Short mmCIF file of N, CA and C in Angstrom, two decimals:
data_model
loop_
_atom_site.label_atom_id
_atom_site.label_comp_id
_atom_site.label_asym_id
_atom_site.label_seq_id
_atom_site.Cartn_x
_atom_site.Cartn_y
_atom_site.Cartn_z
N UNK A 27 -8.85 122.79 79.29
CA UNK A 27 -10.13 123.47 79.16
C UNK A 27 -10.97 123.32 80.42
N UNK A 28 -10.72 122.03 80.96
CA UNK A 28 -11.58 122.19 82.34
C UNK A 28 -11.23 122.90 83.20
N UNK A 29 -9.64 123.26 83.46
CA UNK A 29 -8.83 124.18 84.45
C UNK A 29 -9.68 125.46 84.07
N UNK A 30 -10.18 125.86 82.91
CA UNK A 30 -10.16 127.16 82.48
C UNK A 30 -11.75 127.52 83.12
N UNK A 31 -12.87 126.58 82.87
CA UNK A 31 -13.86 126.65 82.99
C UNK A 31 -14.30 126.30 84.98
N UNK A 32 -13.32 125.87 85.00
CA UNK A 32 -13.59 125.83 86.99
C UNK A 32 -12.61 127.34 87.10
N UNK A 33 -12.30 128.26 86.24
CA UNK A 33 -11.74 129.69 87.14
C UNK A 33 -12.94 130.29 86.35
N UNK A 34 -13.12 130.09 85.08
CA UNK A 34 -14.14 131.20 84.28
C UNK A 34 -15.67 131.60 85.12
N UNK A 35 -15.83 130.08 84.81
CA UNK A 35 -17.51 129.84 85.89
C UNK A 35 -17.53 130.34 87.09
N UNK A 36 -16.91 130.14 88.18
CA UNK A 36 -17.44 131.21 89.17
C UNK A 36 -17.29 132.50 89.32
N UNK A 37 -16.17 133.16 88.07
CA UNK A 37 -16.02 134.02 88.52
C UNK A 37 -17.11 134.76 87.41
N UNK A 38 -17.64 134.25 86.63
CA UNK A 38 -18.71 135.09 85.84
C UNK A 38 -19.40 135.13 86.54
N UNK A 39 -20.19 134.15 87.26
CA UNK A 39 -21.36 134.11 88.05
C UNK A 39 -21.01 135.23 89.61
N UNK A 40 -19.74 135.47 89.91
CA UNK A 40 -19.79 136.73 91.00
C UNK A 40 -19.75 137.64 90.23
N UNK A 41 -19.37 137.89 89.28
CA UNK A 41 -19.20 139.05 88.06
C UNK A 41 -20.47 139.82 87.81
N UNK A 42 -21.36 138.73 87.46
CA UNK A 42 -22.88 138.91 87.38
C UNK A 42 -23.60 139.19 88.72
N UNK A 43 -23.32 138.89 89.57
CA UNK A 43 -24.10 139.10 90.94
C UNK A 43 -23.75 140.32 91.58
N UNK A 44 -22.46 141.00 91.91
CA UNK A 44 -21.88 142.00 91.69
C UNK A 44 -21.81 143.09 91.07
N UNK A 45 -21.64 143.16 89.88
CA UNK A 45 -21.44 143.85 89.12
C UNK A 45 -22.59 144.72 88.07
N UNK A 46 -22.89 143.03 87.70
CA UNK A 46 -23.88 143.58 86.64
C UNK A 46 -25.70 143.06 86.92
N UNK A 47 -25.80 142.62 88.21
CA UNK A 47 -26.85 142.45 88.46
C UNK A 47 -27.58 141.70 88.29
N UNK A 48 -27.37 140.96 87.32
CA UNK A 48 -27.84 139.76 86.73
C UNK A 48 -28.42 138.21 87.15
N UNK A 49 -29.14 138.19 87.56
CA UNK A 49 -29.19 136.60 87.81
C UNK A 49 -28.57 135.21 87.26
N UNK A 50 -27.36 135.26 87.52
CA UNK A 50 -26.54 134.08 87.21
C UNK A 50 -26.55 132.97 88.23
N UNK A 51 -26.52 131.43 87.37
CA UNK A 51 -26.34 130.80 88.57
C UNK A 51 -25.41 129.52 87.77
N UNK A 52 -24.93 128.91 88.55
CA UNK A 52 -24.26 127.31 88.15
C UNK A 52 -24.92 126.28 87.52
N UNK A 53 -26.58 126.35 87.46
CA UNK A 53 -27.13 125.51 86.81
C UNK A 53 -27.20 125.56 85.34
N UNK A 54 -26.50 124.38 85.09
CA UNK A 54 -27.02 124.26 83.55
C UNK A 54 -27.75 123.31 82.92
N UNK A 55 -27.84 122.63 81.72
CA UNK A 55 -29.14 122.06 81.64
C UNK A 55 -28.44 121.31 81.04
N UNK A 56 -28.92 119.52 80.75
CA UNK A 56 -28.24 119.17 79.75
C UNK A 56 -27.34 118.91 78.66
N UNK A 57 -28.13 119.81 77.85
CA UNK A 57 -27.74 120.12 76.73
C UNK A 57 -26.62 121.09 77.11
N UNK A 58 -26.32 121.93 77.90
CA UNK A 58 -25.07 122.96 77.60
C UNK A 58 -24.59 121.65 78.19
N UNK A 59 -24.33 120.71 79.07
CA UNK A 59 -23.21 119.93 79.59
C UNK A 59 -22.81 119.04 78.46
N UNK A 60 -23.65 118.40 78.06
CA UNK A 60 -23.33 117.29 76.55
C UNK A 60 -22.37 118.43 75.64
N UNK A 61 -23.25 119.51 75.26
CA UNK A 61 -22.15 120.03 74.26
C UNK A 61 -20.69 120.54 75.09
N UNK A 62 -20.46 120.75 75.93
CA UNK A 62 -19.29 121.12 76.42
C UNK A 62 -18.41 119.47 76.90
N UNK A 63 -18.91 118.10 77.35
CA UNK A 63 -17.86 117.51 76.98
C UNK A 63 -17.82 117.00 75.71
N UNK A 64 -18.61 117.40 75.15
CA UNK A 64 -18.44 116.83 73.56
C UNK A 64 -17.45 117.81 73.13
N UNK A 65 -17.47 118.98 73.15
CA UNK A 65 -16.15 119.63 73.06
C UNK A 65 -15.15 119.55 73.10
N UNK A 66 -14.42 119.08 74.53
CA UNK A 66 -13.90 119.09 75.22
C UNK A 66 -13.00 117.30 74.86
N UNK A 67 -13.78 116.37 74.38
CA UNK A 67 -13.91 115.31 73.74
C UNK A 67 -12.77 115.23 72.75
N UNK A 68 -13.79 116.16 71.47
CA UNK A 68 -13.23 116.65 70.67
C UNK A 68 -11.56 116.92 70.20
N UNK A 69 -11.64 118.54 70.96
CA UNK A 69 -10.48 118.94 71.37
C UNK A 69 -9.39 118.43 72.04
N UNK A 70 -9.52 117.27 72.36
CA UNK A 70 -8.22 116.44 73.40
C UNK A 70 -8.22 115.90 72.06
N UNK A 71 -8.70 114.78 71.23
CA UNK A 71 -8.76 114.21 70.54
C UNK A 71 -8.19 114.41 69.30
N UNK A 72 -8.43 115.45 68.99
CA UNK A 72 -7.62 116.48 68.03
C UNK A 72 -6.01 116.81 68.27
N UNK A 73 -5.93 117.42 69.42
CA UNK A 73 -4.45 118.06 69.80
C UNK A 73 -3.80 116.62 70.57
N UNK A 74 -4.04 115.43 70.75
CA UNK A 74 -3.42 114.94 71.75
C UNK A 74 -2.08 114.39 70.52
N UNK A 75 -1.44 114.51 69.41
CA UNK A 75 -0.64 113.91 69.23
C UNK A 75 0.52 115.30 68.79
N UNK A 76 -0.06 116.51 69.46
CA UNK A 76 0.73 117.48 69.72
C UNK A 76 1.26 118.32 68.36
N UNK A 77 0.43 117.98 67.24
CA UNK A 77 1.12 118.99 65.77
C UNK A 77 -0.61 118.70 65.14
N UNK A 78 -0.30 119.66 64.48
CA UNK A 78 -2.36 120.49 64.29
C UNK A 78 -1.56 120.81 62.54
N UNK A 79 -2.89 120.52 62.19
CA UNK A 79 -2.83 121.15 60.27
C UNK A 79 -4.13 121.91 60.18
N UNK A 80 -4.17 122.19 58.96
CA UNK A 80 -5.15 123.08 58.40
C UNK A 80 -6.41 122.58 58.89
N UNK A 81 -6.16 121.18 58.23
CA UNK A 81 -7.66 120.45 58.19
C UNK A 81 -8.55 120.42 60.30
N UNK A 82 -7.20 119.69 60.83
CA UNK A 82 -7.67 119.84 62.10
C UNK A 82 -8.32 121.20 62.80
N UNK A 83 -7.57 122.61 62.42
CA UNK A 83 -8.27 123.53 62.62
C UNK A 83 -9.56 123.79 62.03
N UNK A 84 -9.80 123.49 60.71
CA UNK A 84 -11.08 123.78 60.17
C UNK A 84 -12.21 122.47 61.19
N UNK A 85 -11.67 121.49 61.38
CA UNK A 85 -12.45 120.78 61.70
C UNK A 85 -12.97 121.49 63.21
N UNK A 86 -12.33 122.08 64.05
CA UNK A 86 -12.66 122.40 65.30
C UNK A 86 -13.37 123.63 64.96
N UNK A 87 -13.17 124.83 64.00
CA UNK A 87 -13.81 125.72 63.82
C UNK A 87 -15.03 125.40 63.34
N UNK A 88 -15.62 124.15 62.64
CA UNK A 88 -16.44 123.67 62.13
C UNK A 88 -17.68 123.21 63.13
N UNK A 89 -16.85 122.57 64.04
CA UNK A 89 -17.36 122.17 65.67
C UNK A 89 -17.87 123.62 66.33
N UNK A 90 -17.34 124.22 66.36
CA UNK A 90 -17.81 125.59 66.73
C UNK A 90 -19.17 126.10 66.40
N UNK A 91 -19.06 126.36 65.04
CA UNK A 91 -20.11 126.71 64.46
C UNK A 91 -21.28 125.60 64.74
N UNK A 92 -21.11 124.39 64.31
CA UNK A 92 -22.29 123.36 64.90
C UNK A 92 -22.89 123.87 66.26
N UNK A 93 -22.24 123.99 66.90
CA UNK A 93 -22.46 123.90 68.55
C UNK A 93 -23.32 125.10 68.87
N UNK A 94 -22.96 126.66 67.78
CA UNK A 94 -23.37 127.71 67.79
C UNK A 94 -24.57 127.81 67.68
N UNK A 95 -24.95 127.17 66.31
CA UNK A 95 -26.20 127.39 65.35
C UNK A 95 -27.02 126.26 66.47
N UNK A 96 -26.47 125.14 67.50
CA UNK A 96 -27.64 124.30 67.99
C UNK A 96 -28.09 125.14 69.53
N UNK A 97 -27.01 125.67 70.14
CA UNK A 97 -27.40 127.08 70.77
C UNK A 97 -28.33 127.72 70.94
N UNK A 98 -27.97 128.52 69.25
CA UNK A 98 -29.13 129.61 68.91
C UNK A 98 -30.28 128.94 68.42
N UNK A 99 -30.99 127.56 67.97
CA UNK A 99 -32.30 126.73 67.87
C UNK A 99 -32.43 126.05 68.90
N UNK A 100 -32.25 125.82 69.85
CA UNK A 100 -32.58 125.08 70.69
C UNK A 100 -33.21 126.33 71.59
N UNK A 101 -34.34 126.01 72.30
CA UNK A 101 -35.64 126.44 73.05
C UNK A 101 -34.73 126.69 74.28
N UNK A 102 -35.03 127.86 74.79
CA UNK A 102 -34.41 128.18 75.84
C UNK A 102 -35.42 128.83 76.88
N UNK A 103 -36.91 128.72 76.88
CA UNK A 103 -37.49 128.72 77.35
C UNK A 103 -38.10 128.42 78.85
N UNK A 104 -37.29 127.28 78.96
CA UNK A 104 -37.57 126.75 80.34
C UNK A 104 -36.24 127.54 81.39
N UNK A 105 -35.18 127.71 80.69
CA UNK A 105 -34.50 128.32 81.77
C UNK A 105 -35.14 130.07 82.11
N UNK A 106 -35.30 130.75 81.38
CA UNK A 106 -36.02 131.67 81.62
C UNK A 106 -36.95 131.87 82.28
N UNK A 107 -38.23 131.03 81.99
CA UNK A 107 -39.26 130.81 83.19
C UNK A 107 -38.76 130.75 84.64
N UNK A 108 -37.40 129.50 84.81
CA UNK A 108 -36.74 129.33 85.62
C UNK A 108 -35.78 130.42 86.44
N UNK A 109 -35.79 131.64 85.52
CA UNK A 109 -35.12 132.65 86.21
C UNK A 109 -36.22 133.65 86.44
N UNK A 110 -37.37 133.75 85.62
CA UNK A 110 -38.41 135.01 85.60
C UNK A 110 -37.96 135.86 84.67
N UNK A 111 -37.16 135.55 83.58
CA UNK A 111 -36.59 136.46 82.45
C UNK A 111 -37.58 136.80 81.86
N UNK A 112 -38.99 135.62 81.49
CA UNK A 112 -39.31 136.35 80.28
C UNK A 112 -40.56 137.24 80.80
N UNK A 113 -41.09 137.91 80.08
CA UNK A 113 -41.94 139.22 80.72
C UNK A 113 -43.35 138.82 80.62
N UNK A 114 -43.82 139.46 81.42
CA UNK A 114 -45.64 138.75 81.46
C UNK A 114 -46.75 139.47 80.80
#
């Protein structure tokens, strides 16, 4: 997952600069870094003895959703200011 996220990440962020105009950048805050090695944690932790059941999948899809719903409540305010997103 880290291989995936050192090709994903820069290339969204030229994707966005390029393409779609967007102000993207490499900074993230905290909280997206905690939840991504907590993820990442996770997921090794889970698959490292190489055979997965039901339960282990529900448990990671479960992780998902947590991670989602703290996402979408958590104040995202300051990065916006930080980009000039929100409107005056």
């Amino acid at each position: 997952s880290i291989q995936i996220a050192l090709l994903v990440t820069p290339f969204l962020v030229i994707l966005g600069w390029a393409v779609l105009d967007q102000p993207m950048t490499l900074h993230f805050e905290t909280f997206e870094t905690v939840a991504f090695a907590f993820s990442v944690l996770v997921v090794t932790y889970t698959v490292q003895d190489g055979k997965s059941n039901y339960l282990e999948g529900a448990m990671l899809l479960g992780l998902y959703f947590i991670i989602a719903l703290a996402f979408y409540v958590s104040p995202s305010d300051a990065m916006d200011k930080a980009l000039n997103l929100v409107s005056r």
